[in-house]
mmCIF file of C-alpha atoms in Angstrom:
data_model
loop_
_atom_site.group_PDB
_atom_site.id
_atom_site.type_symbol
_atom_site.label_atom_id
_atom_site.label_comp_id
_atom_site.label_asym_id
_atom_site.label_seq_id
_atom_site.Cartn_x
_atom_site.Cartn_y
_atom_site.Cartn_z
ATOM 1 C CA MET A 1 -19.318 19.441 13.800
ATOM 2 C CA THR A 2 -16.392 17.731 15.510
ATOM 3 C CA ASP A 3 -13.586 16.670 13.170
ATOM 4 C CA THR A 4 -13.041 13.009 14.061
ATOM 5 C CA ILE A 5 -10.567 12.297 11.247
ATOM 6 C CA ALA A 6 -7.884 14.839 12.211
ATOM 7 C CA PRO A 7 -6.898 13.153 15.503
ATOM 8 C CA ARG A 8 -6.821 9.773 13.775
ATOM 9 C CA LEU A 9 -4.580 11.154 11.042
ATOM 10 C CA ALA A 10 -2.229 12.658 13.614
ATOM 11 C CA LEU A 11 -2.034 9.318 15.417
ATOM 12 C CA ALA A 12 -1.483 7.394 12.180
ATOM 13 C CA LYS A 13 1.438 9.609 11.130
ATOM 14 C CA GLU A 14 3.052 9.397 14.559
ATOM 15 C CA LEU A 15 2.425 5.681 14.879
ATOM 16 C CA ALA A 16 3.710 4.755 11.412
ATOM 17 C CA GLN A 17 7.032 6.400 12.202
ATOM 18 C CA GLU A 18 7.266 4.887 15.676
ATOM 19 C CA ALA A 19 6.425 1.438 14.299
ATOM 20 C CA GLY A 20 8.925 1.733 11.465
ATOM 21 C CA GLN A 21 11.688 2.695 13.853
ATOM 22 C CA LEU A 22 10.823 -0.300 16.054
ATOM 23 C CA ALA A 23 11.158 -2.572 13.018
ATOM 24 C CA GLN A 24 14.548 -1.073 12.190
ATOM 25 C CA ARG A 25 15.811 -1.674 15.726
ATOM 26 C CA MET A 26 14.559 -5.250 15.748
ATOM 27 C CA ARG A 27 16.228 -6.016 12.424
ATOM 28 C CA ALA A 28 19.541 -4.726 13.760
ATOM 29 C CA GLN A 29 19.238 -7.139 16.708
ATOM 30 C CA GLN A 30 17.984 -10.171 14.776
ATOM 31 C CA ASP A 31 19.156 -13.751 15.270
ATOM 32 C CA GLY A 32 18.430 -17.069 13.554
ATOM 33 C CA SER A 33 14.874 -17.312 14.918
ATOM 34 C CA PHE A 34 13.890 -13.872 13.648
ATOM 35 C CA SER A 35 11.730 -15.092 10.735
ATOM 36 C CA ARG A 36 9.638 -18.022 9.555
ATOM 37 C CA GLU A 37 8.095 -18.888 6.198
ATOM 38 C CA LYS A 38 4.285 -18.621 5.807
ATOM 39 C CA GLY A 39 4.363 -19.841 2.202
ATOM 40 C CA HIS A 40 6.754 -19.984 -0.718
ATOM 41 C CA GLN A 41 8.840 -16.777 -0.536
ATOM 42 C CA ASP A 42 6.289 -15.395 1.954
ATOM 43 C CA PHE A 43 7.848 -14.598 5.308
ATOM 44 C CA VAL A 44 6.775 -13.224 8.655
ATOM 45 C CA THR A 45 9.286 -11.885 11.168
ATOM 46 C CA GLU A 46 9.149 -11.206 14.860
ATOM 47 C CA ALA A 47 9.072 -7.544 13.893
ATOM 48 C CA ASP A 48 5.876 -7.972 11.824
ATOM 49 C CA VAL A 49 4.131 -9.310 14.907
ATOM 50 C CA ALA A 50 5.647 -6.791 17.327
ATOM 51 C CA VAL A 51 4.863 -3.830 15.084
ATOM 52 C CA GLU A 52 1.237 -4.869 14.585
ATOM 53 C CA THR A 53 0.868 -5.431 18.335
ATOM 54 C CA LEU A 54 2.200 -1.935 19.007
ATOM 55 C CA ILE A 55 -0.195 -0.402 16.477
ATOM 56 C CA ARG A 56 -3.171 -2.321 17.856
ATOM 57 C CA GLN A 57 -2.404 -1.298 21.422
ATOM 58 C CA ARG A 58 -1.960 2.372 20.574
ATOM 59 C CA ILE A 59 -5.132 2.559 18.489
ATOM 60 C CA ALA A 60 -7.168 0.722 21.128
ATOM 61 C CA ALA A 61 -5.941 3.138 23.786
ATOM 62 C CA ALA A 62 -6.885 6.197 21.726
ATOM 63 C CA PHE A 63 -10.034 4.987 19.927
ATOM 64 C CA ALA A 64 -11.438 2.049 21.843
ATOM 65 C CA ASP A 65 -14.541 1.649 19.667
ATOM 66 C CA ASP A 66 -12.629 1.387 16.378
ATOM 67 C CA GLY A 67 -11.991 -1.942 14.673
ATOM 68 C CA LEU A 68 -8.739 -3.083 13.107
ATOM 69 C CA LEU A 69 -7.864 -5.347 10.182
ATOM 70 C CA GLY A 70 -4.203 -6.353 10.208
ATOM 71 C CA GLU A 71 -2.094 -8.781 8.231
ATOM 72 C CA GLU A 72 -0.833 -10.769 11.196
ATOM 73 C CA GLU A 73 -3.809 -10.895 13.589
ATOM 74 C CA GLY A 74 -6.789 -10.469 11.266
ATOM 75 C CA HIS A 75 -9.967 -8.526 12.005
ATOM 76 C CA SER A 76 -11.281 -7.363 15.354
ATOM 77 C CA GLY A 77 -13.978 -4.902 16.381
ATOM 78 C CA SER A 78 -16.135 -2.535 14.353
ATOM 79 C CA ASP A 79 -16.548 -2.583 10.573
ATOM 80 C CA ASN A 80 -17.927 0.963 10.413
ATOM 81 C CA ALA A 81 -14.792 2.590 11.836
ATOM 82 C CA LEU A 82 -11.975 0.326 10.709
ATOM 83 C CA TRP A 83 -8.195 0.695 10.658
ATOM 84 C CA VAL A 84 -6.407 -1.344 7.984
ATOM 85 C CA VAL A 85 -2.768 -2.061 8.808
ATOM 86 C CA ASP A 86 0.212 -3.763 7.239
ATOM 87 C CA PRO A 87 2.951 -3.667 9.890
ATOM 88 C CA ILE A 88 5.715 -4.364 7.353
ATOM 89 C CA ASP A 89 4.839 -4.353 3.666
ATOM 90 C CA GLY A 90 7.785 -5.801 1.785
ATOM 91 C CA THR A 91 8.954 -8.226 4.463
ATOM 92 C CA THR A 92 11.473 -9.983 2.211
ATOM 93 C CA ASN A 93 13.067 -6.641 1.334
ATOM 94 C CA TYR A 94 13.116 -5.755 5.019
ATOM 95 C CA MET A 95 14.799 -9.039 5.950
ATOM 96 C CA ARG A 96 17.446 -8.724 3.233
ATOM 97 C CA GLY A 97 18.358 -5.112 3.950
ATOM 98 C CA LEU A 98 16.675 -3.604 0.886
ATOM 99 C CA ALA A 99 15.076 -0.198 1.355
ATOM 100 C CA ASP A 100 11.668 -0.796 -0.260
ATOM 101 C CA TRP A 101 9.526 -1.748 2.730
ATOM 102 C CA GLY A 102 7.267 0.232 4.969
ATOM 103 C CA VAL A 103 4.423 0.567 7.433
ATOM 104 C CA SER A 104 0.981 1.122 5.885
ATOM 105 C CA ILE A 105 -1.963 2.467 7.899
ATOM 106 C CA ALA A 106 -5.419 3.397 6.591
ATOM 107 C CA PHE A 107 -8.663 4.313 8.298
ATOM 108 C CA CYS A 108 -12.061 3.546 6.745
ATOM 109 C CA ARG A 109 -15.432 4.865 7.795
ATOM 110 C CA ASP A 110 -18.831 3.932 6.373
ATOM 111 C CA GLY A 111 -17.459 2.224 3.302
ATOM 112 C CA ARG A 112 -14.692 4.560 2.198
ATOM 113 C CA VAL A 113 -11.039 5.158 3.041
ATOM 114 C CA GLU A 114 -10.669 8.462 4.894
ATOM 115 C CA LEU A 115 -6.919 8.591 5.492
ATOM 116 C CA GLY A 116 -3.784 6.758 4.468
ATOM 117 C CA VAL A 117 -0.215 6.873 5.758
ATOM 118 C CA ILE A 118 2.862 5.070 4.427
ATOM 119 C CA TYR A 119 6.230 5.332 6.146
ATOM 120 C CA ALA A 120 9.402 3.871 4.627
ATOM 121 C CA PRO A 121 12.012 3.993 7.405
ATOM 122 C CA ASP A 122 15.089 3.131 5.332
ATOM 123 C CA LEU A 123 14.143 5.883 2.864
ATOM 124 C CA ASP A 124 13.057 8.298 5.623
ATOM 125 C CA LEU A 125 9.901 8.789 3.563
ATOM 126 C CA LEU A 126 6.507 9.735 5.005
ATOM 127 C CA VAL A 127 3.662 9.935 2.474
ATOM 128 C CA TRP A 128 0.087 10.527 3.584
ATOM 129 C CA ALA A 129 -3.327 11.722 2.507
ATOM 130 C CA ARG A 130 -6.706 12.696 3.853
ATOM 131 C CA ARG A 131 -9.769 12.367 1.645
ATOM 132 C CA GLU A 132 -10.567 15.596 -0.227
ATOM 133 C CA GLN A 133 -7.593 17.360 1.373
ATOM 134 C CA GLY A 134 -4.726 16.209 -0.838
ATOM 135 C CA ALA A 135 -1.652 14.004 -0.552
ATOM 136 C CA TYR A 136 1.667 14.962 0.965
ATOM 137 C CA ILE A 137 5.291 13.908 1.253
ATOM 138 C CA GLY A 138 6.171 15.172 4.691
ATOM 139 C CA GLU A 139 4.415 18.541 4.660
ATOM 140 C CA ASN A 140 4.824 19.202 0.918
ATOM 141 C CA PRO A 141 2.119 18.420 -1.661
ATOM 142 C CA ALA A 142 2.523 15.187 -3.632
ATOM 143 C CA ARG A 143 1.427 14.953 -7.276
ATOM 144 C CA THR A 144 1.352 12.129 -9.783
ATOM 145 C CA ALA A 145 3.234 12.422 -13.074
ATOM 146 C CA GLU A 146 1.612 14.363 -15.903
ATOM 147 C CA GLY A 147 2.012 14.254 -19.667
ATOM 148 C CA THR A 148 4.109 11.089 -19.961
ATOM 149 C CA PRO A 149 3.574 9.318 -23.321
ATOM 150 C CA LEU A 150 2.739 5.627 -23.017
ATOM 151 C CA ASP A 151 5.955 4.560 -24.743
ATOM 152 C CA GLN A 152 7.962 6.493 -22.131
ATOM 153 C CA ALA A 153 5.940 5.385 -19.118
ATOM 154 C CA VAL A 154 7.204 3.189 -16.276
ATOM 155 C CA LEU A 155 4.885 0.737 -14.517
ATOM 156 C CA LEU A 156 5.615 -1.003 -11.238
ATOM 157 C CA LEU A 157 4.292 -4.559 -11.059
ATOM 158 C CA GLY A 158 3.527 -6.909 -8.218
ATOM 159 C CA ARG A 159 3.496 -10.680 -8.506
ATOM 160 C CA SER A 160 1.069 -12.648 -6.357
ATOM 161 C CA ALA A 161 1.507 -16.379 -5.761
ATOM 162 C CA ARG A 162 -2.297 -16.506 -5.601
ATOM 163 C CA THR A 163 -2.554 -15.826 -9.341
ATOM 164 C CA SER A 164 -1.567 -17.605 -12.555
ATOM 165 C CA VAL A 165 2.047 -17.605 -13.731
ATOM 166 C CA ASP A 166 0.828 -17.872 -17.331
ATOM 167 C CA ASP A 167 -1.320 -14.762 -16.919
ATOM 168 C CA TYR A 168 1.660 -12.884 -15.507
ATOM 169 C CA LEU A 169 3.902 -13.922 -18.395
ATOM 170 C CA SER A 170 1.207 -12.917 -20.878
ATOM 171 C CA LEU A 171 1.018 -9.517 -19.206
ATOM 172 C CA LEU A 172 4.790 -9.070 -19.446
ATOM 173 C CA LYS A 173 4.632 -9.855 -23.160
ATOM 174 C CA ARG A 174 1.954 -7.198 -23.737
ATOM 175 C CA LEU A 175 3.914 -4.615 -21.790
ATOM 176 C CA ILE A 176 7.163 -5.293 -23.625
ATOM 177 C CA GLU A 177 5.454 -5.139 -27.009
ATOM 178 C CA SER A 178 3.814 -1.814 -26.088
ATOM 179 C CA GLY A 179 7.144 -0.175 -25.287
ATOM 180 C CA LEU A 180 6.107 0.501 -21.700
ATOM 181 C CA GLU A 181 8.871 -0.103 -19.145
ATOM 182 C CA TYR A 182 8.174 -2.086 -15.999
ATOM 183 C CA ARG A 183 9.871 -2.738 -12.669
ATOM 184 C CA ARG A 184 9.115 -4.879 -9.608
ATOM 185 C CA ASN A 185 10.179 -3.686 -6.168
ATOM 186 C CA GLY A 186 8.459 -6.167 -3.833
ATOM 187 C CA SER A 187 6.276 -3.737 -1.883
ATOM 188 C CA ALA A 188 2.816 -2.605 -2.958
ATOM 189 C CA ALA A 189 2.790 0.220 -0.418
ATOM 190 C CA ILE A 190 6.087 1.669 -1.634
ATOM 191 C CA SER A 191 5.006 1.170 -5.255
ATOM 192 C CA LEU A 192 1.802 3.128 -4.679
ATOM 193 C CA ALA A 193 3.755 5.861 -2.906
ATOM 194 C CA ALA A 194 6.020 6.067 -5.964
ATOM 195 C CA VAL A 195 2.969 6.572 -8.203
ATOM 196 C CA ALA A 196 1.694 9.343 -5.924
ATOM 197 C CA LEU A 197 5.087 11.059 -6.013
ATOM 198 C CA GLY A 198 5.330 10.943 -9.816
ATOM 199 C CA GLN A 199 8.391 8.684 -9.736
ATOM 200 C CA VAL A 200 6.559 6.111 -11.871
ATOM 201 C CA ASP A 201 3.355 6.251 -13.899
ATOM 202 C CA GLY A 202 1.413 3.306 -12.514
ATOM 203 C CA PHE A 203 1.244 0.163 -10.398
ATOM 204 C CA TYR A 204 -0.604 -3.108 -10.910
ATOM 205 C CA GLU A 205 -0.920 -6.404 -9.070
ATOM 206 C CA ALA A 206 -3.473 -9.097 -9.888
ATOM 207 C CA HIS A 207 -4.253 -9.809 -6.226
ATOM 208 C CA LEU A 208 -3.517 -7.890 -3.063
ATOM 209 C CA ASN A 209 -5.060 -7.884 0.372
ATOM 210 C CA ALA A 210 -6.572 -4.698 1.722
ATOM 211 C CA TRP A 211 -3.777 -4.080 4.216
ATOM 212 C CA ASP A 212 -1.258 -3.971 1.355
ATOM 213 C CA ALA A 213 -2.990 -1.215 -0.579
ATOM 214 C CA ALA A 214 -5.793 0.655 1.222
ATOM 215 C CA ALA A 215 -3.565 3.536 2.305
ATOM 216 C CA GLY A 216 -1.688 3.767 -0.975
ATOM 217 C CA LEU A 217 -4.801 3.808 -3.143
ATOM 218 C CA LEU A 218 -6.171 6.865 -1.345
ATOM 219 C CA ILE A 219 -2.775 8.578 -1.481
ATOM 220 C CA VAL A 220 -2.634 8.114 -5.275
ATOM 221 C CA GLU A 221 -6.164 9.488 -5.689
ATOM 222 C CA GLU A 222 -5.449 12.513 -3.528
ATOM 223 C CA ALA A 223 -2.224 13.142 -5.484
ATOM 224 C CA GLY A 224 -4.291 13.521 -8.652
ATOM 225 C CA GLY A 225 -4.176 9.949 -9.928
ATOM 226 C CA ARG A 226 -6.781 7.262 -10.383
ATOM 227 C CA SER A 227 -7.067 3.936 -8.607
ATOM 228 C CA ASP A 228 -9.166 0.798 -8.872
ATOM 229 C CA CYS A 229 -9.710 -2.022 -6.398
ATOM 230 C CA GLY A 230 -13.372 -2.789 -7.085
ATOM 231 C CA ASP A 231 -15.939 -2.713 -4.297
ATOM 232 C CA LEU A 232 -14.293 -1.656 -1.030
ATOM 233 C CA ASP A 233 -16.269 -4.048 1.179
ATOM 234 C CA ALA A 234 -15.299 -6.988 -1.035
ATOM 235 C CA PHE A 235 -11.701 -5.780 -1.110
ATOM 236 C CA LEU A 236 -11.581 -5.538 2.677
ATOM 237 C CA SER A 237 -12.923 -9.065 3.083
ATOM 238 C CA GLY A 238 -10.988 -10.902 0.379
ATOM 239 C CA GLY A 239 -8.645 -8.611 -1.510
ATOM 240 C CA GLY A 240 -8.488 -8.387 -5.282
ATOM 241 C CA PRO A 241 -6.702 -6.769 -8.227
ATOM 242 C CA VAL A 242 -5.205 -3.316 -7.683
ATOM 243 C CA PHE A 243 -4.423 -0.770 -10.382
ATOM 244 C CA ALA A 244 -3.373 2.835 -9.807
ATOM 245 C CA SER A 245 -1.851 5.333 -12.196
ATOM 246 C CA ALA A 246 -1.452 8.910 -13.291
ATOM 247 C CA ALA A 247 -4.860 10.071 -14.496
ATOM 248 C CA GLY A 248 -3.735 10.797 -18.050
ATOM 249 C CA LEU A 249 -2.532 7.235 -18.635
ATOM 250 C CA HIS A 250 -5.222 5.331 -16.771
ATOM 251 C CA HIS A 251 -7.180 4.306 -19.847
ATOM 252 C CA GLU A 252 -4.154 3.318 -21.952
ATOM 253 C CA ILE A 253 -2.374 1.340 -19.242
ATOM 254 C CA GLY A 254 -5.650 -0.218 -18.099
ATOM 255 C CA ALA A 255 -6.290 -1.477 -21.622
ATOM 256 C CA LEU A 256 -2.868 -3.146 -21.700
ATOM 257 C CA LEU A 257 -3.514 -4.733 -18.334
ATOM 258 C CA SER A 258 -7.019 -5.827 -19.371
ATOM 259 C CA VAL A 259 -8.483 -4.599 -16.086
ATOM 260 C CA GLY A 260 -11.808 -2.970 -15.280
ATOM 261 C CA ALA A 261 -13.703 -0.743 -17.635
ATOM 262 C CA GLU A 262 -10.454 0.248 -19.356
ATOM 263 C CA ALA A 263 -10.334 -3.170 -21.021
ATOM 264 C CA ASP A 264 -13.782 -2.874 -22.629
#
């Protein structure tokens, strides 16, 4: 049987790096019209649009029958063979010269994510996975943290303007009282990569869109962790809560977060 995922993975790895380097060049050449505000503290830059256009063109040239769901231009084409792309995840970080931003590319077929690639240009970090074949940093295996006690764990958090401030503050209170440390870096993709690499023990955000997290969720799973985003079709169409962690802490952290079956 022909392996149809391998050429897509090769393209995704090449394209994520090419796209990230384009974004770096455009940032270096920016002027006053480089960005505009979509919502409160939610920005889009000329680079977001240019990077997604590049990715769309390259994928269409290589796999004309595939569909694509992207942050800037929405959904086009097939649902059964679907690329899910965030051209720049962490746009505010990118604009301000912070390193935690990256290109996120996933490919889904028949209701499951088959590959995920995250490239962080300022960190020179390429993290990727293929379903049932493991996760990698460059060409070296990536593994989530193991054996961390809850009171020594570190959780990365996202904050969505689409969710309640009171709920977020209540969550912070529970985390502080538990002894669990938390950080917020402004990029779901980079946060999920950090979980996969064992740099932190988990990541949670109450609402993300599929392009923010589809690649990272698979990478965490293939690195030995666990991830939750609910039903994939619903997540692709409207987003939802995202929780990923080292396997050994999934129940304990999930209970603190009051998410999924872990909260029962």
